[in-house]
PDB file of C-alpha atoms in Angstrom:
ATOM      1  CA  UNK V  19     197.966  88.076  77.819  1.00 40.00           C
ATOM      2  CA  UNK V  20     196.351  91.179  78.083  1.00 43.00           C
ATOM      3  CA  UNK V  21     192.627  91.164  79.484  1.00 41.00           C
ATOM      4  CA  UNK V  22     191.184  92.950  77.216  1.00 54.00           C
ATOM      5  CA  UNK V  23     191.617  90.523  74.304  1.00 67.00           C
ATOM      6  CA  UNK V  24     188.700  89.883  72.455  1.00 79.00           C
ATOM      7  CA  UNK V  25     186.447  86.630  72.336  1.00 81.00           C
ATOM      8  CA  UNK V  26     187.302  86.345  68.676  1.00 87.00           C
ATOM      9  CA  UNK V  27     190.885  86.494  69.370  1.00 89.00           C
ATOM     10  CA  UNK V  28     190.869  83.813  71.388  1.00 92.00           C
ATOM     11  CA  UNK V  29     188.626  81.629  69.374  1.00 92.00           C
ATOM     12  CA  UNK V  30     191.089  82.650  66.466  1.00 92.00           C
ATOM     13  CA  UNK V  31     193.929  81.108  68.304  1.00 93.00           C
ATOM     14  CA  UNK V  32     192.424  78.140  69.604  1.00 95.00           C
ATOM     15  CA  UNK V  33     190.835  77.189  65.604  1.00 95.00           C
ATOM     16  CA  UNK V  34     194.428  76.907  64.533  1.00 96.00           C
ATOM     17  CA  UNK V  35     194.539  73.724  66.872  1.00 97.00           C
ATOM     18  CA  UNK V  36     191.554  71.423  65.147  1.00 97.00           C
ATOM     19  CA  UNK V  37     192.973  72.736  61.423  1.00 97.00           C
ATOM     20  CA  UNK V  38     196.782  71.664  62.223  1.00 97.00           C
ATOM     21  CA  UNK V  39     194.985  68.112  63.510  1.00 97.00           C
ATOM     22  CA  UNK V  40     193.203  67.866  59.791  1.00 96.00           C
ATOM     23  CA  UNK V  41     196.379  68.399  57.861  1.00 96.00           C
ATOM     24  CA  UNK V  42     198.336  66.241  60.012  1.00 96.00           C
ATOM     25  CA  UNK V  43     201.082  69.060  60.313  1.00 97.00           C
ATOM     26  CA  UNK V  44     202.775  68.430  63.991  1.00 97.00           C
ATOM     27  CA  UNK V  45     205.168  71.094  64.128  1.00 97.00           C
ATOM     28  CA  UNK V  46     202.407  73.823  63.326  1.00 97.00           C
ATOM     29  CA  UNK V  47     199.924  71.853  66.502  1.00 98.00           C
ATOM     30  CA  UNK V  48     202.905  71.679  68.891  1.00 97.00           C
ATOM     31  CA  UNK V  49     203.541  75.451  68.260  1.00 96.00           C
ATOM     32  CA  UNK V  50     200.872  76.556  69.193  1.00 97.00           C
ATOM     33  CA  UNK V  51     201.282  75.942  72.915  1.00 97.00           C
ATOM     34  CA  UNK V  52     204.065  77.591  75.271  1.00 97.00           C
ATOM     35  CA  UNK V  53     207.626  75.936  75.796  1.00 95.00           C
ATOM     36  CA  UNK V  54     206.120  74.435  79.392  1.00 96.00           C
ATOM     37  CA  UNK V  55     202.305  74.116  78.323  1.00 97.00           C
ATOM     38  CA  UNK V  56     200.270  71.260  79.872  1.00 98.00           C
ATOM     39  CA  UNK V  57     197.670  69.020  78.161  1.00 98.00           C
ATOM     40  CA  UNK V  58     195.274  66.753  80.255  1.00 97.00           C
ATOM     41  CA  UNK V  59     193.724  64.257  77.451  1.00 95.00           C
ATOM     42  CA  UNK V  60     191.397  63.218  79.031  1.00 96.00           C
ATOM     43  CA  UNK V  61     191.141  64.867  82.358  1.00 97.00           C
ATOM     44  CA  UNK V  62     192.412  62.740  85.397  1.00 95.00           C
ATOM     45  CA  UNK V  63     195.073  60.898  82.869  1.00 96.00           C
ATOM     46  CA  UNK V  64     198.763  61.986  83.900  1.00 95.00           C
ATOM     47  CA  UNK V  65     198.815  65.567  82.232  1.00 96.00           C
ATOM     48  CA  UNK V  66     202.132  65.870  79.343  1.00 97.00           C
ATOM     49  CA  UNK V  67     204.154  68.812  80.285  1.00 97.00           C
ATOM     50  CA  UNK V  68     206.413  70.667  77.940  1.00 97.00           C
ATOM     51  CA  UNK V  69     207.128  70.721  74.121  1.00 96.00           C
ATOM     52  CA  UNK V  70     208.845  66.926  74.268  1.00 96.00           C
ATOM     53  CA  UNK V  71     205.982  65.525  76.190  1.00 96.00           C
ATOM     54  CA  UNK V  72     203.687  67.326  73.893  1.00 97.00           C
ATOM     55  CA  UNK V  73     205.202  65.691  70.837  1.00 97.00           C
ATOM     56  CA  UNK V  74     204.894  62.377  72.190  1.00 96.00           C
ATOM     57  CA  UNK V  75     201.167  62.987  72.960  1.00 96.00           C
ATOM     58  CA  UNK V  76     200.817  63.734  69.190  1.00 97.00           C
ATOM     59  CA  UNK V  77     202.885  60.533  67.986  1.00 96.00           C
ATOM     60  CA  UNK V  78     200.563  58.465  70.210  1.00 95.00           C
ATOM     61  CA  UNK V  79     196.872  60.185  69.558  1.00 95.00           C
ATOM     62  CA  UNK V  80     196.550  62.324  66.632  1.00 96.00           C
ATOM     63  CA  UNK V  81     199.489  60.947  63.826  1.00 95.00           C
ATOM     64  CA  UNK V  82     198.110  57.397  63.220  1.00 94.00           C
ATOM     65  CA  UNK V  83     194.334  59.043  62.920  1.00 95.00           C
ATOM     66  CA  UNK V  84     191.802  61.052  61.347  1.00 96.00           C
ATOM     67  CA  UNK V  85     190.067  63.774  63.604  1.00 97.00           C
ATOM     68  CA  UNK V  86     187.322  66.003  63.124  1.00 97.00           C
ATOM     69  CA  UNK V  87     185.780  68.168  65.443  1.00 97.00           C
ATOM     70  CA  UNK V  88     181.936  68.949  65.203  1.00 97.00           C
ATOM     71  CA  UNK V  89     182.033  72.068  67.383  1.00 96.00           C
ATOM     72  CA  UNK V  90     178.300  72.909  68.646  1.00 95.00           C
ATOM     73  CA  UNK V  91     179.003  75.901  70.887  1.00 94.00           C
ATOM     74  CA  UNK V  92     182.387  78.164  71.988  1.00 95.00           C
ATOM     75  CA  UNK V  93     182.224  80.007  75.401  1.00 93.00           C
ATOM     76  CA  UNK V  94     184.824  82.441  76.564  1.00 88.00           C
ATOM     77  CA  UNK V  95     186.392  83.662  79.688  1.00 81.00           C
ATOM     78  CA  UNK V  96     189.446  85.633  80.879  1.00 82.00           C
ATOM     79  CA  UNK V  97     191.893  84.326  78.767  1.00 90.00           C
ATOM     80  CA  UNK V  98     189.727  81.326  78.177  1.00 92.00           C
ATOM     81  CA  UNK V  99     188.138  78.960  75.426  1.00 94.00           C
ATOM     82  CA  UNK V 100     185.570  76.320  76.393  1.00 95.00           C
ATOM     83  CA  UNK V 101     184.412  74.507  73.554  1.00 96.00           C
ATOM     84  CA  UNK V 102     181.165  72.035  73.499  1.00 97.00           C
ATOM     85  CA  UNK V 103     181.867  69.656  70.822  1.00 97.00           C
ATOM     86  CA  UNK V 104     181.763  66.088  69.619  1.00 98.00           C
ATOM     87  CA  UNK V 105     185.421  64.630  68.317  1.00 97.00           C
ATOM     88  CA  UNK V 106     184.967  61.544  65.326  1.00 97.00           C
ATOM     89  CA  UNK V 107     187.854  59.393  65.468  1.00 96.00           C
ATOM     90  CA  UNK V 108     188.712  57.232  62.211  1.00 96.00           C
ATOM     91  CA  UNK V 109     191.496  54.825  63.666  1.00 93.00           C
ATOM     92  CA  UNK V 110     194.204  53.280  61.246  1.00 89.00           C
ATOM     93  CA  UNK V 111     192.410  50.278  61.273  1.00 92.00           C
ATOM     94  CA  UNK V 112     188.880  51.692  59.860  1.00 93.00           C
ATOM     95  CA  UNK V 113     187.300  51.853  63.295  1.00 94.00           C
ATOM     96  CA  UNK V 114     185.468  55.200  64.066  1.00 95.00           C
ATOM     97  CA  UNK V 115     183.953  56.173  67.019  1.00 96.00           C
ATOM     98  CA  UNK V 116     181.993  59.671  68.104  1.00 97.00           C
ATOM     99  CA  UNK V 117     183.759  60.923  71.754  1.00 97.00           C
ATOM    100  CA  UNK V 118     181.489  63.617  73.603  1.00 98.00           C
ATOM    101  CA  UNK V 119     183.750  66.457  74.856  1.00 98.00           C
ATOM    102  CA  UNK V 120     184.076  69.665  76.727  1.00 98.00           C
ATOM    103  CA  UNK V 121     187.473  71.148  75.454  1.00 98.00           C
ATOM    104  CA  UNK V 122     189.195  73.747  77.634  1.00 97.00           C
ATOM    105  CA  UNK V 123     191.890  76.309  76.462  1.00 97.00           C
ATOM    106  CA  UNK V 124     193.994  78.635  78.833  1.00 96.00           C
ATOM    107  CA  UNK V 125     196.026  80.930  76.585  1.00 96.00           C
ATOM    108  CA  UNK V 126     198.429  83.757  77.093  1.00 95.00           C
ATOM    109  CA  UNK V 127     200.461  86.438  75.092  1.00 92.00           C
ATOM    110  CA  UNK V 128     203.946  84.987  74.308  1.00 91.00           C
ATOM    111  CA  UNK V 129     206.158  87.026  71.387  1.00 86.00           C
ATOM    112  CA  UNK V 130     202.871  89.122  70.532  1.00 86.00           C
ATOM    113  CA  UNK V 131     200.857  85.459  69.462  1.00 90.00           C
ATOM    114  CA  UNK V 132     198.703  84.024  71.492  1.00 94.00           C
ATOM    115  CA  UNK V 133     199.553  80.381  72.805  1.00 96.00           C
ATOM    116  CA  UNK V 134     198.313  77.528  74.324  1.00 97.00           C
ATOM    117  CA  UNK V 135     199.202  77.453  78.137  1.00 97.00           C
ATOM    118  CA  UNK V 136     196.574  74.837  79.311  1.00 98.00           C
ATOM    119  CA  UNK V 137     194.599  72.208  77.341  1.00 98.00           C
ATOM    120  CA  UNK V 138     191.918  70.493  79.135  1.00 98.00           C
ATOM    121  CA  UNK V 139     189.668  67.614  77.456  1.00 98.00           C
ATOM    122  CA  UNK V 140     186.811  66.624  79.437  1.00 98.00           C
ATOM    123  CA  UNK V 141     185.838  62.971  77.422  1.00 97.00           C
ATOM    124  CA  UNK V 142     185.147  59.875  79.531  1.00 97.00           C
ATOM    125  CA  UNK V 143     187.606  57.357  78.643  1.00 96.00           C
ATOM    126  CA  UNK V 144     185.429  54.446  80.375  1.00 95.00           C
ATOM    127  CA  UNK V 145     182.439  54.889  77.606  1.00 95.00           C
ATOM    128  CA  UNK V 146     185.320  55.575  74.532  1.00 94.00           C
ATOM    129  CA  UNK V 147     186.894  52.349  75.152  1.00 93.00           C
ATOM    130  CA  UNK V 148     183.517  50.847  75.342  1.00 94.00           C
ATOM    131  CA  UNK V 149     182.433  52.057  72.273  1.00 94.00           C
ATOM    132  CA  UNK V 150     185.452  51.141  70.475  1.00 92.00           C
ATOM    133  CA  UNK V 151     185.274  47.864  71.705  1.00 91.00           C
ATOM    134  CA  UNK V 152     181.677  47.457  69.855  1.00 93.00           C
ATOM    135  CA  UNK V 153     183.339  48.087  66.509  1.00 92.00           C
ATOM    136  CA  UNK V 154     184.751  44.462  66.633  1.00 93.00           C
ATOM    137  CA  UNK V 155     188.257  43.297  65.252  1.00 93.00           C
ATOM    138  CA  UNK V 156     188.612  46.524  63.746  1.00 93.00           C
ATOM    139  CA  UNK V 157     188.464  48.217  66.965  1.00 91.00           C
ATOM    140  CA  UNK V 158     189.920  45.926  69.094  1.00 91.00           C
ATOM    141  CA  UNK V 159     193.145  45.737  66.322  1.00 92.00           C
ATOM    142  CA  UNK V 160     192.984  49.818  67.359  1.00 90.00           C
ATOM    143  CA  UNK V 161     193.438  49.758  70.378  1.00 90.00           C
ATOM    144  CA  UNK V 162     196.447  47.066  70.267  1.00 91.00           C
ATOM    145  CA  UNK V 163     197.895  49.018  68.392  1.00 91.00           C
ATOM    146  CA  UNK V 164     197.452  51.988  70.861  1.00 89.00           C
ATOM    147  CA  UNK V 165     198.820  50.463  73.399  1.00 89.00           C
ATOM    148  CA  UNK V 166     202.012  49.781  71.387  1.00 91.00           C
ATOM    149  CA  UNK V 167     202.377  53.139  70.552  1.00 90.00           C
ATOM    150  CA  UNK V 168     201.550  54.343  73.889  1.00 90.00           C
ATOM    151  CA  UNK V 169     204.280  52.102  75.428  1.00 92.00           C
ATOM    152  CA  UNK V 170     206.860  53.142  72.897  1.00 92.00           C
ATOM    153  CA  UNK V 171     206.256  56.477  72.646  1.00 91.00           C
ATOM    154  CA  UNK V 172     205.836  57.173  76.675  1.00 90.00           C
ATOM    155  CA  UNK V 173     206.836  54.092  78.212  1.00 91.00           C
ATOM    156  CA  UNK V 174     205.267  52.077  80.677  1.00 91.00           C
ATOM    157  CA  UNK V 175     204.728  54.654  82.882  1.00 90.00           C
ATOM    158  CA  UNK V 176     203.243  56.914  80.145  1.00 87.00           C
ATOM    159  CA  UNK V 177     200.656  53.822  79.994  1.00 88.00           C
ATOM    160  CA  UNK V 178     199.750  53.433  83.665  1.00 91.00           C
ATOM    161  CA  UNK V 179     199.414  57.289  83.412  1.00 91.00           C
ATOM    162  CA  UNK V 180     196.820  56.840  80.753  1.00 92.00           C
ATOM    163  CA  UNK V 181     195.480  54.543  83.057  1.00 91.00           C
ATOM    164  CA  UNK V 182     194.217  57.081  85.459  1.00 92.00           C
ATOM    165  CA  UNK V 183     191.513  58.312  83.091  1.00 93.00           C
ATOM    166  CA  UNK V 184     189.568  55.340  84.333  1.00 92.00           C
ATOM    167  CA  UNK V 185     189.159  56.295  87.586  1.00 91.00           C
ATOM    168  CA  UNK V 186     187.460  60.059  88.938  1.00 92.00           C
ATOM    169  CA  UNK V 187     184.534  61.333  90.606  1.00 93.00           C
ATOM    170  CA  UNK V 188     181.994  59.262  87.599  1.00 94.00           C
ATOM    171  CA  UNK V 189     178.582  58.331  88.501  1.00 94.00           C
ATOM    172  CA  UNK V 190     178.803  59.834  91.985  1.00 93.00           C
ATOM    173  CA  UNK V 191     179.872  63.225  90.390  1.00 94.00           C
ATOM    174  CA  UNK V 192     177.172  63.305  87.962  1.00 96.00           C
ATOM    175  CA  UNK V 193     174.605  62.529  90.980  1.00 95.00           C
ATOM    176  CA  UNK V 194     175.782  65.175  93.085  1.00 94.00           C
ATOM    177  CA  UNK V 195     176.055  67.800  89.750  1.00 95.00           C
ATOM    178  CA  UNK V 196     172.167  66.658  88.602  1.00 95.00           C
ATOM    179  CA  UNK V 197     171.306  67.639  92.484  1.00 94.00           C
ATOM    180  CA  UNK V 198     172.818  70.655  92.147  1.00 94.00           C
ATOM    181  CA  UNK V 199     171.603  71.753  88.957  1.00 93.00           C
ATOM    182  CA  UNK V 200     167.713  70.660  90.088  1.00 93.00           C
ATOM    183  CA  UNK V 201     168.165  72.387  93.274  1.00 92.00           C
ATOM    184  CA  UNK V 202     169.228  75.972  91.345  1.00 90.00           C
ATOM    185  CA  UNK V 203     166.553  75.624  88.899  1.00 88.00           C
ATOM    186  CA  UNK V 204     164.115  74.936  90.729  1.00 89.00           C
ATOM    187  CA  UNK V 205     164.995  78.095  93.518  1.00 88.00           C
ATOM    188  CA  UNK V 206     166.350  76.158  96.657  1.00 91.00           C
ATOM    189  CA  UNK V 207     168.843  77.951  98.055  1.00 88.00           C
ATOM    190  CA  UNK V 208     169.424  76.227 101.157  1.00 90.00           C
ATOM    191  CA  UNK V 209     169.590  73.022  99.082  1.00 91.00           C
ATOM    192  CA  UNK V 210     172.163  74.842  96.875  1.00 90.00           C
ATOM    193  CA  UNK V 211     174.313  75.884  99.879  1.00 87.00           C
ATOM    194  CA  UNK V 212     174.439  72.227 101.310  1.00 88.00           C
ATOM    195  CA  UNK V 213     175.881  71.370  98.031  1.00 89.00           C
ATOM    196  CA  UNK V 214     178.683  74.134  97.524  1.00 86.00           C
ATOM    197  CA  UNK V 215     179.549  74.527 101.242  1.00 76.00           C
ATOM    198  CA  UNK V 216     181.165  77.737 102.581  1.00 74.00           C
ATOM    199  CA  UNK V 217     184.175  77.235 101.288  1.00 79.00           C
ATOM    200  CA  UNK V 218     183.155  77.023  97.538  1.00 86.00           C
ATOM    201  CA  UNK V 219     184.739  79.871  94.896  1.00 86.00           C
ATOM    202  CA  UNK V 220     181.856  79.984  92.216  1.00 86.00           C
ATOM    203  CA  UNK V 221     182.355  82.147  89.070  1.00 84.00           C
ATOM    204  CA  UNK V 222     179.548  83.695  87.314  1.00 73.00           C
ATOM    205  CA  UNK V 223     179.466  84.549  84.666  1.00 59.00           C
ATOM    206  CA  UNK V 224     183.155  84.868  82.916  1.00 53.00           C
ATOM    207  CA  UNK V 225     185.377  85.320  86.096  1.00 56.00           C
ATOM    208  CA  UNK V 226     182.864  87.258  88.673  1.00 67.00           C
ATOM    209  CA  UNK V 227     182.823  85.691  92.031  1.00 67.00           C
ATOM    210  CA  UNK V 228     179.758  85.445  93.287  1.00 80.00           C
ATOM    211  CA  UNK V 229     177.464  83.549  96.141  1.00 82.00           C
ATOM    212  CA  UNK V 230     175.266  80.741  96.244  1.00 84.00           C
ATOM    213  CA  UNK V 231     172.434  82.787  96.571  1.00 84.00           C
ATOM    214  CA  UNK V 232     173.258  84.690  93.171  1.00 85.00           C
ATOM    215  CA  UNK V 233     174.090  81.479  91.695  1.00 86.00           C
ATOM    216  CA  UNK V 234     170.679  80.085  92.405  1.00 86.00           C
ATOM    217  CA  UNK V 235     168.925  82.702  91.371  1.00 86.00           C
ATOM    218  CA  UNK V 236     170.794  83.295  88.430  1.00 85.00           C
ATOM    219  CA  UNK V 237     170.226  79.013  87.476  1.00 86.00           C
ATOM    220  CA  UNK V 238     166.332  79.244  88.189  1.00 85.00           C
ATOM    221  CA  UNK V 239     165.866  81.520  85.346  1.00 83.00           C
ATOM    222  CA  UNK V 240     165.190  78.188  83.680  1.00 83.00           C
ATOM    223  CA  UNK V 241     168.515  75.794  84.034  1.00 88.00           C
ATOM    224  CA  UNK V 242     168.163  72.713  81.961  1.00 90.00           C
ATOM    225  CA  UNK V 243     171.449  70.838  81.924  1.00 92.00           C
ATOM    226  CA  UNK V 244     171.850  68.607  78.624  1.00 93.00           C
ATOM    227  CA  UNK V 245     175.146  66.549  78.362  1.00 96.00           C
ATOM    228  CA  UNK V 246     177.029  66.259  81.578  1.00 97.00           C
ATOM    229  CA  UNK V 247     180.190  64.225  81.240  1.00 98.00           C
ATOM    230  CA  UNK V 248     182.725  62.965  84.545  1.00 97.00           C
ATOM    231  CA  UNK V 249     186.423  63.677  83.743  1.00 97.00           C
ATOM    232  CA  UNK V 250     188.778  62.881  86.917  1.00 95.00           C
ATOM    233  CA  UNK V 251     187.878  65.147  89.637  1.00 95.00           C
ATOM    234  CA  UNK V 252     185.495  67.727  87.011  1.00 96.00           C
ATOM    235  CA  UNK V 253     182.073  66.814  86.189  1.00 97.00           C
ATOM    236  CA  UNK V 254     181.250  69.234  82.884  1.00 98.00           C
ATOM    237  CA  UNK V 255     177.868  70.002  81.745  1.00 97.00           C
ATOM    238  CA  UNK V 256     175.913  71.622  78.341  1.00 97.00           C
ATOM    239  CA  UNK V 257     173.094  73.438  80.072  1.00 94.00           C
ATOM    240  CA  UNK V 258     170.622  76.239  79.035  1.00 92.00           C
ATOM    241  CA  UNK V 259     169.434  78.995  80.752  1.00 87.00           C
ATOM    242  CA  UNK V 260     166.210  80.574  79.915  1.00 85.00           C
ATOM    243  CA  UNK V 261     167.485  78.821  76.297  1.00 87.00           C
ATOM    244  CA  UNK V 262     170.295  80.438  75.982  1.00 89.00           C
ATOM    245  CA  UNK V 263     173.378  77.870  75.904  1.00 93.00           C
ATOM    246  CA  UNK V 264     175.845  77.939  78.713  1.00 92.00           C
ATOM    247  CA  UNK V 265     178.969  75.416  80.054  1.00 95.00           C
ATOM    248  CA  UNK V 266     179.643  74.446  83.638  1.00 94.00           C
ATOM    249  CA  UNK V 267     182.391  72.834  85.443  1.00 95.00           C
ATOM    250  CA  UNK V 268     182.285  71.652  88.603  1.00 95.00           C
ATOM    251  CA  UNK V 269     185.659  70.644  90.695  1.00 94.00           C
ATOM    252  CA  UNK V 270     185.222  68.033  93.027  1.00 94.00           C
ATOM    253  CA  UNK V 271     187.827  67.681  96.307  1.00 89.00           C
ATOM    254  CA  UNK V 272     189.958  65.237  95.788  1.00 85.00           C
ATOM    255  CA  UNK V 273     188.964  62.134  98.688  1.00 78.00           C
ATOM    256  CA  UNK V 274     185.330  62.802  98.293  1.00 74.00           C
ATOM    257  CA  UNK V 275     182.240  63.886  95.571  1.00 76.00           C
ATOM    258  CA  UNK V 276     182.135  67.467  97.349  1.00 86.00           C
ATOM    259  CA  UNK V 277     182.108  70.810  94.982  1.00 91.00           C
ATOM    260  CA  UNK V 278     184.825  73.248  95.891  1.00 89.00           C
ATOM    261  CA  UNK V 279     184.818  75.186  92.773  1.00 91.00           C
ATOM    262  CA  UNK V 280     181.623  76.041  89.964  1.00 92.00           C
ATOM    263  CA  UNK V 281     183.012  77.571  86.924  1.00 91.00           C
ATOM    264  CA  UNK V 282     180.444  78.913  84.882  1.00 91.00           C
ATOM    265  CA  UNK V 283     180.789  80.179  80.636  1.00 90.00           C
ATOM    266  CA  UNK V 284     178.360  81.818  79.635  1.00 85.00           C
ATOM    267  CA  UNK V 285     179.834  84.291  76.811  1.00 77.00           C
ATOM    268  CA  UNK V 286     178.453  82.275  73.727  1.00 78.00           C
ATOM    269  CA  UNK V 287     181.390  83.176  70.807  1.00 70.00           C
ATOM    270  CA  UNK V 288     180.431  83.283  67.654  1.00 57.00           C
ATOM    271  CA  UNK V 289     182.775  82.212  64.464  1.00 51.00           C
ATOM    272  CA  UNK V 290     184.197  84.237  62.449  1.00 44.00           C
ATOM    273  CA  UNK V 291     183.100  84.233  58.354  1.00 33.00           C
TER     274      UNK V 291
END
């Protein structure tokens, strides 16, 4: 995909996603991403790679329920679409239940469209089951029926791979992220550099590589992070800066709660009338 394709493109590209999910029209959402596209849903579950596996994921999640998407904010990057949004999930049964997310979109030029190379939803699937779990028979009737389709559509292993969403960098993650966050608003550098490490690629804002230093002072220009959600090995946080709205995503190695990467979105994009 070219680099110089606009914001609005993008966004363009990525809205076709949430309207195919409303009409229930599966061969229009599973077009939209490239032959060997990946979707992580939720981060740290086993990823489905390819059109096939892509299908399945759509038999299992989005065919027996209704989905809207209450988009609050869209960010861009190279070739990038992070969305801050809430998802409502009516199941088949009649249970509902409101999933925080951070929505990630990696596109490229394929046949002069743009398509979906990378889809990356950062929900915790811990506090969803929870939640569902509170609706009573009707949710609990849900999610049996989840797991059905999860084991017929993807097999056993497609359910242990679901599995995986469970576990991640969680409470620990978000510790280490609020630390970070405090530390950069409130000016301490060294206290930022403990955090990050040498080794640490930051990028901000949209793609620029830059240093602790000019990541701290660009966060104490008044950081306040809002909703920070744990995804596998990415911690993902709503913040403001000097009240402007902003997304970050922090990477976390994989044997330990350490930061080796800070992505940071800043590029608000606004819809299209």
């Amino acid at each position: 995909m070219p680099l110089d394709a606009s914001g609005a493109s993008l966004l363009a590209a990525v809205q076709a996603s949430p309207r195919a999910v409303a009409a229930h029209d599966r061969q229009t959402w599973v077009g939209l991403f490239t032959p060997e596209a990946t979707v992580r849903d939720p981060v740290g579950a086993r990823p489905h790679i390819g059109k096939g596996a892509i299908e399945r994921f759509y038999d299992t999640f989005i065919a027996p329920n209704t989905i809207e998407f209450r988009v609050e904010h869209d960010f861009t990057g190279p070739a990038v679409i992070f969305r801050d949004l809430t998802i409502q999930t009516t199941m088949s049964t009649g249970a509902r239940v409101l999933v925080p997310m951070h929505l990630r979109y990696d596109l490229a030029e394929v046949d002069d469209a743009l398509r979906i190379i990378h889809l990356a939803a950062h929900w915790e699937l811990p506090a969803m089951v929870a939640q569902l779990l509170r609706t009573g028979t009707r949710g609990c009737g849900a999610g049996l029926k989840l797991g059905a389709a999860l084991v017929r559509n993807q097999g056993p292993a497609g359910a242990a791979g679901m599995a995986r969403g469970f576990t991640g960098v969680g409470r620990a993650g978000k510790r280490v992220a609020d630390e970070l966050f405090h530390a950069a608003g409130s000016g301490d550098t060294a206290h930022v550099r403990r955090l990050l490490g040498a080794g640490t690629v930051i990028e901000c804002p949209a793609g620029t590589v830059v240093s602790a230093d000019e990541f701290t002072e660009w966060a104490s220009a008044g950081l306040r992070a809002g909703k920070m959600l744990a995804a596998g090995r990415t911690v993902t946080a709503s913040v403001e800066r000097d009240g402007v709205p902003a997304l970050i995503a922090l990477d976390f190695d994989p044997r330990a709660p350490r930061i080796h990467t800070v992505g940071v979105f800043t590029e608000k994009v606004l819809e299209q009338a």
